[in-house]
Amino acid sequence: QQLVARLEAIHRATTQEPQLQAVLGDLAVLAGDTPNLALLLEGVAACVARVVPHQACAIFLTVVGSDEVEAAYVSGQYASLLRGLRIRMGEGAVGHVMDTGQPLVNVSAALDLARRVRPDQNLELTACLCVPLKEGDRTFGAVALYSTTYNFFRPNHARQMMRVAEQAAPLVSLALQFERTRQLVTEDPLTRLPNAQSMLHFLRHQLAESRRREQPFAVVLAVVDGYPEYVRRHGAEEGQRVLSRVAGAIVGQVRDMDFVARYAENEFVVILPHCDETDVGDVVERLRREVMLVTPAPVHPLALRIGAAVYPRDATDVAGLLTATERNLLQTPLSV
C-alpha cells in the first residue's frame, strides 16, 4: 500500500519538466507490485542517463553493521572501476554526501576513485556529481555520476539529479527494506549462503523436477566435526573465520547451477542437479581436497565428514535423502 501511494504521488506531480516526468513515470512502472531492488537500481541509472550525460554511474547504499557504503549498481564505460567500491562515511565525495545529506557538484572524481588505479595509471574520470538518496532526514544512499571532462556538470544537471533522487529514494528504500528482510529470512548472515529453510524449499523443487524428467540428482552433506570444541578453545570469531573459509571452498568447487546452503551451525548441504553416483564421487573428492587447501595451518584437530545421497538410488523423498547423507558420512582429517 505504501508503494502504491508513492507511485500515485509521482503521477500527481505537475511541476516536473516533460522529459523528466516521462523518465520518472518509467521508473514508477519498473517498481511493480513487489519491490525489486536490482530492477529499481537499474531503472534509476537508466533514468539518470536520459537527463544527465556521464561516462560512469554508481548507486551507493549503506552496508548493514558498517560505517561504509557500497556501490550496489554501476554502469557506463568505467563500470569495472566502480564495481564493489566501498567508501567510509565522511570520506571522498560520496562519503561527504552521505554525512551531510547535501549534493556535491564538480568535485574531483579522485576523491572516490584514486585508490582504484595503480600508480602508473591515469584516472581518466575527473568530475563528479553526487546527490543523496534520502527518506525523511535519513540518508541511506547516494547516486554518483563521473565525467572525463573537467567541470562538466552544470547547475541544471544537479537540479535534475536531485529531482530524480527525491522521487526514486522512497521506492529504492522500500525495495531495500524488502531485500534485507528477505535476506534475514532466507540467508545465513555469516556466509551469505542460503539457510536451511531455503535449502528445503530448493530440495523439494529439485525432487519434483527430477521425478518429472526422470533424471538423477545428488545431495551432499559436509560436516565440520570438532567445531564446538574448536570454538571453546579459540573463540567464536576464529570459529566463524573457519566456517567462512569452508563455505568459500565449497562454493568454488561446484557449478553455477548447483545449490549450496548452510544447513546448521557446522553443516553445509550441496544439491547437484543432473548428477549420478559417479559424478557425485568426483565432487566429494574435490571438496575434500579444496577444503584441505584453504585450511592449512594445524591449530586444533578438526575433521571434515562428507556424506552423499543420490536420487532415486538412495531415497525418493526429502527426508529419505537427508537421512541417507547422514548415514553415508565419511570422516576425513581436516587441519585448520
mmCIF file of C-alpha atoms in Angstrom:
data_model
loop_
_atom_site.group_PDB
_atom_site.id
_atom_site.type_symbol
_atom_site.label_atom_id
_atom_site.label_comp_id
_atom_site.label_asym_id
_atom_site.label_seq_id
_atom_site.Cartn_x
_atom_site.Cartn_y
_atom_site.Cartn_z
ATOM 1 C CA GLN A 1 0.000 0.000 0.000
ATOM 2 C CA GLN A 2 2.893 2.367 0.787
ATOM 3 C CA LEU A 3 4.419 1.612 -2.601
ATOM 4 C CA VAL A 4 1.145 2.264 -4.439
ATOM 5 C CA ALA A 5 0.693 5.570 -2.590
ATOM 6 C CA ARG A 6 4.166 6.699 -3.533
ATOM 7 C CA LEU A 7 3.679 5.750 -7.175
ATOM 8 C CA GLU A 8 0.436 7.736 -7.241
ATOM 9 C CA ALA A 9 2.287 10.715 -5.768
ATOM 10 C CA ILE A 10 4.749 10.556 -8.646
ATOM 11 C CA HIS A 11 1.955 10.635 -11.240
ATOM 12 C CA ARG A 12 0.204 13.538 -9.468
ATOM 13 C CA ALA A 13 3.304 15.736 -9.766
ATOM 14 C CA THR A 14 2.597 18.600 -12.191
ATOM 15 C CA THR A 15 5.651 20.829 -11.802
ATOM 16 C CA GLN A 16 8.171 18.494 -13.436
ATOM 17 C CA GLU A 17 9.663 19.121 -16.853
ATOM 18 C CA PRO A 18 8.016 16.916 -19.527
ATOM 19 C CA GLN A 19 11.150 14.858 -20.198
ATOM 20 C CA LEU A 20 11.836 14.318 -16.507
ATOM 21 C CA GLN A 21 8.187 13.461 -15.851
ATOM 22 C CA ALA A 22 8.353 10.800 -18.558
ATOM 23 C CA VAL A 23 11.544 9.431 -17.064
ATOM 24 C CA LEU A 24 10.057 9.236 -13.584
ATOM 25 C CA GLY A 25 6.937 7.605 -14.989
ATOM 26 C CA ASP A 26 9.088 4.888 -16.495
ATOM 27 C CA LEU A 27 10.798 4.409 -13.130
ATOM 28 C CA ALA A 28 7.436 4.081 -11.402
ATOM 29 C CA VAL A 29 6.421 1.340 -13.815
ATOM 30 C CA LEU A 30 9.622 -0.541 -13.007
ATOM 31 C CA ALA A 31 8.764 -0.549 -9.307
ATOM 32 C CA GLY A 32 5.998 -3.121 -9.802
ATOM 33 C CA ASP A 33 3.855 -4.663 -7.101
ATOM 34 C CA THR A 34 6.747 -6.475 -5.403
ATOM 35 C CA PRO A 35 9.773 -4.202 -4.801
ATOM 36 C CA ASN A 36 12.772 -5.473 -6.741
ATOM 37 C CA LEU A 37 15.983 -3.749 -5.689
ATOM 38 C CA ALA A 38 18.139 -4.773 -8.655
ATOM 39 C CA LEU A 39 15.482 -3.733 -11.155
ATOM 40 C CA LEU A 40 14.891 -0.396 -9.447
ATOM 41 C CA LEU A 41 18.592 0.477 -9.312
ATOM 42 C CA GLU A 42 18.916 -0.344 -12.998
ATOM 43 C CA GLY A 43 15.880 1.842 -13.645
ATOM 44 C CA VAL A 44 17.294 4.761 -11.657
ATOM 45 C CA ALA A 45 20.567 4.556 -13.594
ATOM 46 C CA ALA A 46 18.672 4.453 -16.906
ATOM 47 C CA CYS A 47 16.591 7.474 -15.891
ATOM 48 C CA VAL A 48 19.660 9.459 -14.912
ATOM 49 C CA ALA A 49 21.350 8.595 -18.218
ATOM 50 C CA ARG A 50 18.430 10.154 -20.095
ATOM 51 C CA VAL A 51 18.684 13.513 -18.324
ATOM 52 C CA VAL A 52 22.377 13.942 -17.363
ATOM 53 C CA PRO A 53 25.253 12.855 -19.642
ATOM 54 C CA HIS A 54 28.108 10.973 -17.950
ATOM 55 C CA GLN A 55 30.708 8.284 -18.515
ATOM 56 C CA ALA A 56 30.108 6.301 -15.305
ATOM 57 C CA CYS A 57 27.336 5.957 -12.743
ATOM 58 C CA ALA A 58 27.330 4.306 -9.330
ATOM 59 C CA ILE A 59 24.455 3.946 -6.889
ATOM 60 C CA PHE A 60 25.744 3.513 -3.350
ATOM 61 C CA LEU A 61 23.768 2.001 -0.470
ATOM 62 C CA THR A 62 24.634 1.683 3.200
ATOM 63 C CA VAL A 63 26.184 -1.575 4.390
ATOM 64 C CA VAL A 64 24.380 -3.057 7.393
ATOM 65 C CA GLY A 65 26.556 -3.123 10.515
ATOM 66 C CA SER A 66 29.248 -0.950 8.914
ATOM 67 C CA ASP A 67 30.217 2.702 8.577
ATOM 68 C CA GLU A 68 30.591 2.255 4.828
ATOM 69 C CA VAL A 69 28.505 2.498 1.673
ATOM 70 C CA GLU A 70 28.945 0.112 -1.244
ATOM 71 C CA ALA A 71 28.355 0.509 -4.972
ATOM 72 C CA ALA A 72 25.248 -1.648 -5.318
ATOM 73 C CA TYR A 73 24.806 -0.845 -9.012
ATOM 74 C CA VAL A 74 27.292 0.516 -11.569
ATOM 75 C CA SER A 75 27.022 1.362 -15.252
ATOM 76 C CA GLY A 76 28.937 3.099 -18.008
ATOM 77 C CA GLN A 77 32.259 2.517 -19.726
ATOM 78 C CA TYR A 78 34.178 2.725 -16.435
ATOM 79 C CA ALA A 79 31.898 0.353 -14.530
ATOM 80 C CA SER A 80 34.763 -2.036 -13.726
ATOM 81 C CA LEU A 81 36.497 0.762 -11.823
ATOM 82 C CA LEU A 82 33.446 1.251 -9.612
ATOM 83 C CA ARG A 83 32.206 -2.302 -9.123
ATOM 84 C CA GLY A 84 32.301 -3.353 -5.466
ATOM 85 C CA LEU A 85 33.713 0.015 -4.344
ATOM 86 C CA ARG A 86 33.261 0.733 -0.640
ATOM 87 C CA ILE A 87 33.621 4.205 0.845
ATOM 88 C CA ARG A 88 33.598 5.199 4.517
ATOM 89 C CA MET A 89 31.108 7.754 5.775
ATOM 90 C CA GLY A 90 32.678 11.197 5.627
ATOM 91 C CA GLU A 91 35.407 10.192 3.164
ATOM 92 C CA GLY A 92 35.529 11.179 -0.505
ATOM 93 C CA ALA A 93 32.709 12.823 -2.388
ATOM 94 C CA VAL A 94 30.218 10.044 -1.730
ATOM 95 C CA GLY A 95 31.121 9.799 1.963
ATOM 96 C CA HIS A 96 30.687 13.547 2.349
ATOM 97 C CA VAL A 97 27.240 13.459 0.729
ATOM 98 C CA MET A 98 26.263 10.565 3.000
ATOM 99 C CA ASP A 99 27.447 12.549 6.029
ATOM 100 C CA THR A 100 25.800 15.869 5.176
ATOM 101 C CA GLY A 101 22.822 14.818 3.057
ATOM 102 C CA GLN A 102 23.733 17.591 0.605
ATOM 103 C CA PRO A 103 24.768 17.263 -3.082
ATOM 104 C CA LEU A 104 28.236 17.964 -4.447
ATOM 105 C CA VAL A 105 28.839 19.301 -7.966
ATOM 106 C CA ASN A 106 32.086 19.057 -9.961
ATOM 107 C CA VAL A 107 34.260 17.784 -7.144
ATOM 108 C CA SER A 108 37.282 15.706 -8.107
ATOM 109 C CA ALA A 109 36.496 12.095 -9.051
ATOM 110 C CA ALA A 110 39.841 11.180 -7.496
ATOM 111 C CA LEU A 111 38.308 11.695 -4.048
ATOM 112 C CA ASP A 112 36.434 8.417 -4.595
ATOM 113 C CA LEU A 113 38.484 6.610 -7.204
ATOM 114 C CA ALA A 114 42.186 7.406 -6.729
ATOM 115 C CA ARG A 115 42.791 4.223 -4.749
ATOM 116 C CA ARG A 116 41.272 2.164 -7.569
ATOM 117 C CA VAL A 117 44.044 2.954 -10.067
ATOM 118 C CA ARG A 118 47.681 1.871 -9.994
ATOM 119 C CA PRO A 119 50.465 4.468 -9.615
ATOM 120 C CA ASP A 120 51.386 4.005 -13.292
ATOM 121 C CA GLN A 121 47.796 4.588 -14.468
ATOM 122 C CA ASN A 122 45.954 7.819 -15.175
ATOM 123 C CA LEU A 123 42.476 8.365 -13.764
ATOM 124 C CA GLU A 124 40.511 9.484 -16.800
ATOM 125 C CA LEU A 125 37.416 10.407 -14.809
ATOM 126 C CA THR A 126 37.823 13.943 -13.476
ATOM 127 C CA ALA A 127 34.477 15.442 -12.395
ATOM 128 C CA CYS A 128 31.880 14.027 -10.006
ATOM 129 C CA LEU A 129 28.260 14.965 -9.376
ATOM 130 C CA CYS A 130 26.828 13.229 -6.315
ATOM 131 C CA VAL A 131 23.352 13.525 -4.788
ATOM 132 C CA PRO A 132 21.885 11.810 -1.712
ATOM 133 C CA LEU A 133 19.131 9.229 -1.557
ATOM 134 C CA LYS A 134 17.052 10.275 1.448
ATOM 135 C CA GLU A 135 13.883 9.234 3.216
ATOM 136 C CA GLY A 136 12.939 11.960 5.638
ATOM 137 C CA ASP A 137 16.098 13.065 7.416
ATOM 138 C CA ARG A 138 17.819 9.718 6.867
ATOM 139 C CA THR A 139 20.381 9.398 4.073
ATOM 140 C CA PHE A 140 20.628 5.745 3.074
ATOM 141 C CA GLY A 141 22.446 6.036 -0.238
ATOM 142 C CA ALA A 142 23.829 8.239 -2.970
ATOM 143 C CA VAL A 143 23.901 8.457 -6.758
ATOM 144 C CA ALA A 144 27.289 9.477 -8.163
ATOM 145 C CA LEU A 145 27.983 10.436 -11.775
ATOM 146 C CA TYR A 146 31.501 10.742 -13.154
ATOM 147 C CA SER A 147 32.717 12.540 -16.285
ATOM 148 C CA THR A 148 36.005 12.620 -18.177
ATOM 149 C CA THR A 149 35.515 16.352 -18.840
ATOM 150 C CA TYR A 150 36.795 18.765 -16.210
ATOM 151 C CA ASN A 151 33.990 20.798 -14.549
ATOM 152 C CA PHE A 152 31.466 19.158 -16.859
ATOM 153 C CA PHE A 153 28.366 19.202 -14.639
ATOM 154 C CA ARG A 154 26.133 22.291 -14.599
ATOM 155 C CA PRO A 155 23.619 23.587 -12.019
ATOM 156 C CA ASN A 156 20.716 22.303 -14.126
ATOM 157 C CA HIS A 157 22.305 18.819 -14.051
ATOM 158 C CA ALA A 158 22.333 18.956 -10.250
ATOM 159 C CA ARG A 159 18.683 20.115 -10.136
ATOM 160 C CA GLN A 160 17.555 17.289 -12.404
ATOM 161 C CA MET A 161 19.552 14.746 -10.442
ATOM 162 C CA MET A 162 18.029 15.929 -7.182
ATOM 163 C CA ARG A 163 14.516 15.592 -8.573
ATOM 164 C CA VAL A 164 15.200 12.074 -9.831
ATOM 165 C CA ALA A 165 16.737 11.160 -6.471
ATOM 166 C CA GLU A 166 13.846 12.653 -4.499
ATOM 167 C CA GLN A 167 11.285 10.618 -6.436
ATOM 168 C CA ALA A 168 13.352 7.439 -6.617
ATOM 169 C CA ALA A 169 14.514 7.365 -2.999
ATOM 170 C CA PRO A 170 11.226 6.167 -1.399
ATOM 171 C CA LEU A 171 10.922 3.387 -3.961
ATOM 172 C CA VAL A 172 14.529 2.305 -3.505
ATOM 173 C CA SER A 173 14.143 2.456 0.287
ATOM 174 C CA LEU A 174 11.111 0.147 0.178
ATOM 175 C CA ALA A 175 12.900 -2.265 -2.158
ATOM 176 C CA LEU A 176 15.989 -2.201 0.063
ATOM 177 C CA GLN A 177 13.934 -2.997 3.160
ATOM 178 C CA PHE A 178 12.172 -5.792 1.286
ATOM 179 C CA GLU A 179 15.504 -7.234 0.100
ATOM 180 C CA ARG A 180 17.101 -7.098 3.556
ATOM 181 C CA THR A 181 14.059 -8.696 5.154
ATOM 182 C CA ARG A 182 14.160 -11.432 2.532
ATOM 183 C CA GLN A 183 17.848 -11.991 3.292
ATOM 184 C CA LEU A 184 17.134 -12.317 7.015
ATOM 185 C CA VAL A 185 14.532 -14.985 6.267
ATOM 186 C CA THR A 186 16.371 -16.917 3.558
ATOM 187 C CA GLU A 187 20.123 -16.317 4.013
ATOM 188 C CA ASP A 188 22.755 -17.185 6.577
ATOM 189 C CA PRO A 189 24.220 -13.847 7.777
ATOM 190 C CA LEU A 190 27.769 -15.192 8.253
ATOM 191 C CA THR A 191 28.407 -16.955 4.939
ATOM 192 C CA ARG A 192 25.705 -15.216 2.850
ATOM 193 C CA LEU A 193 24.652 -18.672 1.710
ATOM 194 C CA PRO A 194 21.011 -19.767 1.648
ATOM 195 C CA ASN A 195 19.877 -21.111 5.022
ATOM 196 C CA ALA A 196 18.178 -24.380 5.946
ATOM 197 C CA GLN A 197 14.706 -23.095 5.066
ATOM 198 C CA SER A 198 15.865 -22.090 1.581
ATOM 199 C CA MET A 199 17.633 -25.421 1.138
ATOM 200 C CA LEU A 200 14.498 -27.421 1.950
ATOM 201 C CA HIS A 201 12.477 -25.316 -0.482
ATOM 202 C CA PHE A 202 15.022 -25.895 -3.258
ATOM 203 C CA LEU A 203 15.309 -29.597 -2.451
ATOM 204 C CA ARG A 204 11.538 -30.061 -2.777
ATOM 205 C CA HIS A 205 11.608 -28.230 -6.097
ATOM 206 C CA GLN A 206 14.538 -30.313 -7.369
ATOM 207 C CA LEU A 207 12.870 -33.534 -6.278
ATOM 208 C CA ALA A 208 9.696 -32.653 -8.185
ATOM 209 C CA GLU A 209 11.709 -31.673 -11.261
ATOM 210 C CA SER A 210 13.776 -34.871 -11.212
ATOM 211 C CA ARG A 211 10.658 -37.012 -10.841
ATOM 212 C CA ARG A 212 9.061 -35.268 -13.786
ATOM 213 C CA ARG A 213 12.134 -35.617 -16.001
ATOM 214 C CA GLU A 214 13.194 -38.993 -14.602
ATOM 215 C CA GLN A 215 16.714 -37.711 -14.002
ATOM 216 C CA PRO A 216 19.057 -38.312 -11.051
ATOM 217 C CA PHE A 217 20.398 -35.658 -8.707
ATOM 218 C CA ALA A 218 22.652 -35.756 -5.653
ATOM 219 C CA VAL A 219 22.626 -34.266 -2.178
ATOM 220 C CA VAL A 220 25.914 -33.783 -0.298
ATOM 221 C CA LEU A 221 26.191 -33.103 3.439
ATOM 222 C CA ALA A 222 29.521 -31.682 4.696
ATOM 223 C CA VAL A 223 30.050 -31.518 8.474
ATOM 224 C CA VAL A 224 32.980 -29.841 10.247
ATOM 225 C CA ASP A 225 33.480 -32.201 13.199
ATOM 226 C CA GLY A 226 35.068 -30.893 16.377
ATOM 227 C CA TYR A 227 33.785 -27.393 15.690
ATOM 228 C CA PRO A 228 32.157 -26.728 19.104
ATOM 229 C CA GLU A 229 35.396 -27.658 20.889
ATOM 230 C CA TYR A 230 37.374 -25.508 18.450
ATOM 231 C CA VAL A 231 35.167 -22.505 19.278
ATOM 232 C CA ARG A 232 35.586 -23.095 23.028
ATOM 233 C CA ARG A 233 39.369 -23.088 22.651
ATOM 234 C CA HIS A 234 39.845 -20.327 20.091
ATOM 235 C CA GLY A 235 36.736 -18.162 20.348
ATOM 236 C CA ALA A 236 33.649 -17.516 18.250
ATOM 237 C CA GLU A 237 35.397 -15.106 15.882
ATOM 238 C CA GLU A 238 38.023 -17.669 14.911
ATOM 239 C CA GLY A 239 35.307 -20.294 14.520
ATOM 240 C CA GLN A 240 33.374 -18.042 12.162
ATOM 241 C CA ARG A 241 36.521 -17.466 10.127
ATOM 242 C CA VAL A 242 36.918 -21.220 9.683
ATOM 243 C CA LEU A 243 33.301 -21.677 8.598
ATOM 244 C CA SER A 244 33.562 -18.807 6.115
ATOM 245 C CA ARG A 245 36.651 -20.387 4.546
ATOM 246 C CA VAL A 246 34.978 -23.779 4.320
ATOM 247 C CA ALA A 247 31.880 -22.192 2.746
ATOM 248 C CA GLY A 248 34.018 -20.387 0.176
ATOM 249 C CA ALA A 249 35.891 -23.581 -0.668
ATOM 250 C CA ILE A 250 32.647 -25.490 -1.247
ATOM 251 C CA VAL A 251 31.126 -22.775 -3.454
ATOM 252 C CA GLY A 252 34.310 -22.619 -5.502
ATOM 253 C CA GLN A 253 34.144 -26.323 -6.387
ATOM 254 C CA VAL A 254 30.593 -26.585 -7.705
ATOM 255 C CA ARG A 255 28.765 -25.396 -10.806
ATOM 256 C CA ASP A 256 26.669 -22.242 -11.065
ATOM 257 C CA MET A 257 23.563 -24.407 -11.339
ATOM 258 C CA ASP A 258 24.322 -26.208 -8.059
ATOM 259 C CA PHE A 259 22.846 -25.080 -4.744
ATOM 260 C CA VAL A 260 24.984 -24.586 -1.613
ATOM 261 C CA ALA A 261 23.424 -23.831 1.792
ATOM 262 C CA ARG A 262 24.482 -23.574 5.410
ATOM 263 C CA TYR A 263 22.268 -26.234 6.953
ATOM 264 C CA ALA A 264 23.247 -25.921 10.614
ATOM 265 C CA GLU A 265 25.994 -24.367 12.733
ATOM 266 C CA ASN A 266 28.792 -26.508 11.274
ATOM 267 C CA GLU A 267 26.937 -28.252 8.438
ATOM 268 C CA PHE A 268 26.615 -27.439 4.751
ATOM 269 C CA VAL A 269 24.390 -29.018 2.110
ATOM 270 C CA VAL A 270 25.082 -29.094 -1.629
ATOM 271 C CA ILE A 271 22.359 -30.069 -4.114
ATOM 272 C CA LEU A 272 23.675 -31.202 -7.510
ATOM 273 C CA PRO A 273 21.098 -31.415 -10.345
ATOM 274 C CA HIS A 274 21.723 -33.952 -13.143
ATOM 275 C CA CYS A 275 24.325 -35.730 -11.015
ATOM 276 C CA ASP A 276 24.620 -39.513 -10.585
ATOM 277 C CA GLU A 277 26.731 -41.673 -8.242
ATOM 278 C CA THR A 278 29.834 -41.383 -10.435
ATOM 279 C CA ASP A 279 29.623 -37.612 -10.743
ATOM 280 C CA VAL A 280 28.974 -37.053 -7.055
ATOM 281 C CA GLY A 281 32.051 -39.103 -6.152
ATOM 282 C CA ASP A 282 34.192 -36.693 -8.151
ATOM 283 C CA VAL A 283 32.568 -33.707 -6.444
ATOM 284 C CA VAL A 284 33.169 -35.153 -2.975
ATOM 285 C CA GLU A 285 36.861 -35.664 -3.719
ATOM 286 C CA ARG A 286 37.195 -32.099 -4.991
ATOM 287 C CA LEU A 287 35.501 -30.732 -1.886
ATOM 288 C CA ARG A 288 37.806 -32.667 0.426
ATOM 289 C CA ARG A 289 40.890 -31.549 -1.448
ATOM 290 C CA GLU A 290 39.904 -27.886 -1.674
ATOM 291 C CA VAL A 291 38.873 -27.574 1.968
ATOM 292 C CA MET A 292 42.221 -29.012 2.995
ATOM 293 C CA LEU A 293 43.980 -26.397 0.841
ATOM 294 C CA VAL A 294 42.175 -23.406 2.343
ATOM 295 C CA THR A 295 42.688 -24.594 5.927
ATOM 296 C CA PRO A 296 46.418 -25.473 6.024
ATOM 297 C CA ALA A 297 47.637 -24.357 9.449
ATOM 298 C CA PRO A 298 47.307 -27.046 12.157
ATOM 299 C CA VAL A 299 45.946 -25.452 15.332
ATOM 300 C CA HIS A 300 43.328 -27.816 16.676
ATOM 301 C CA PRO A 301 42.288 -31.123 15.128
ATOM 302 C CA LEU A 302 39.047 -30.994 13.219
ATOM 303 C CA ALA A 303 37.518 -33.478 10.819
ATOM 304 C CA LEU A 304 35.554 -32.892 7.652
ATOM 305 C CA ARG A 305 32.893 -35.518 7.107
ATOM 306 C CA ILE A 306 31.089 -35.701 3.772
ATOM 307 C CA GLY A 307 28.056 -37.834 3.026
ATOM 308 C CA ALA A 308 26.270 -38.111 -0.297
ATOM 309 C CA ALA A 309 22.939 -39.485 -1.451
ATOM 310 C CA VAL A 310 21.639 -39.890 -4.994
ATOM 311 C CA TYR A 311 18.022 -39.800 -6.153
ATOM 312 C CA PRO A 312 16.470 -42.283 -6.816
ATOM 313 C CA ARG A 313 19.135 -44.827 -5.795
ATOM 314 C CA ASP A 314 19.291 -43.936 -2.081
ATOM 315 C CA ALA A 315 15.878 -42.384 -1.458
ATOM 316 C CA THR A 316 12.902 -40.867 -3.246
ATOM 317 C CA ASP A 317 11.756 -38.193 -0.788
ATOM 318 C CA VAL A 318 13.261 -35.242 1.066
ATOM 319 C CA ALA A 319 13.550 -36.862 4.476
ATOM 320 C CA GLY A 320 14.974 -40.039 2.991
ATOM 321 C CA LEU A 321 17.655 -38.206 1.027
ATOM 322 C CA LEU A 322 18.809 -36.166 4.033
ATOM 323 C CA THR A 323 18.829 -39.281 6.211
ATOM 324 C CA ALA A 324 20.902 -41.091 3.596
ATOM 325 C CA THR A 325 23.510 -38.315 3.545
ATOM 326 C CA GLU A 326 23.916 -38.626 7.316
ATOM 327 C CA ARG A 327 24.171 -42.393 7.061
ATOM 328 C CA ASN A 328 26.857 -42.122 4.396
ATOM 329 C CA LEU A 329 29.067 -39.616 6.210
ATOM 330 C CA LEU A 330 32.754 -40.451 5.830
ATOM 331 C CA GLN A 331 35.406 -38.915 8.070
ATOM 332 C CA THR A 332 38.420 -37.120 6.630
ATOM 333 C CA PRO A 333 41.062 -35.347 8.793
ATOM 334 C CA LEU A 334 40.951 -31.577 8.431
ATOM 335 C CA SER A 335 43.674 -29.244 9.717
ATOM 336 C CA VAL A 336 42.680 -25.650 10.422
#
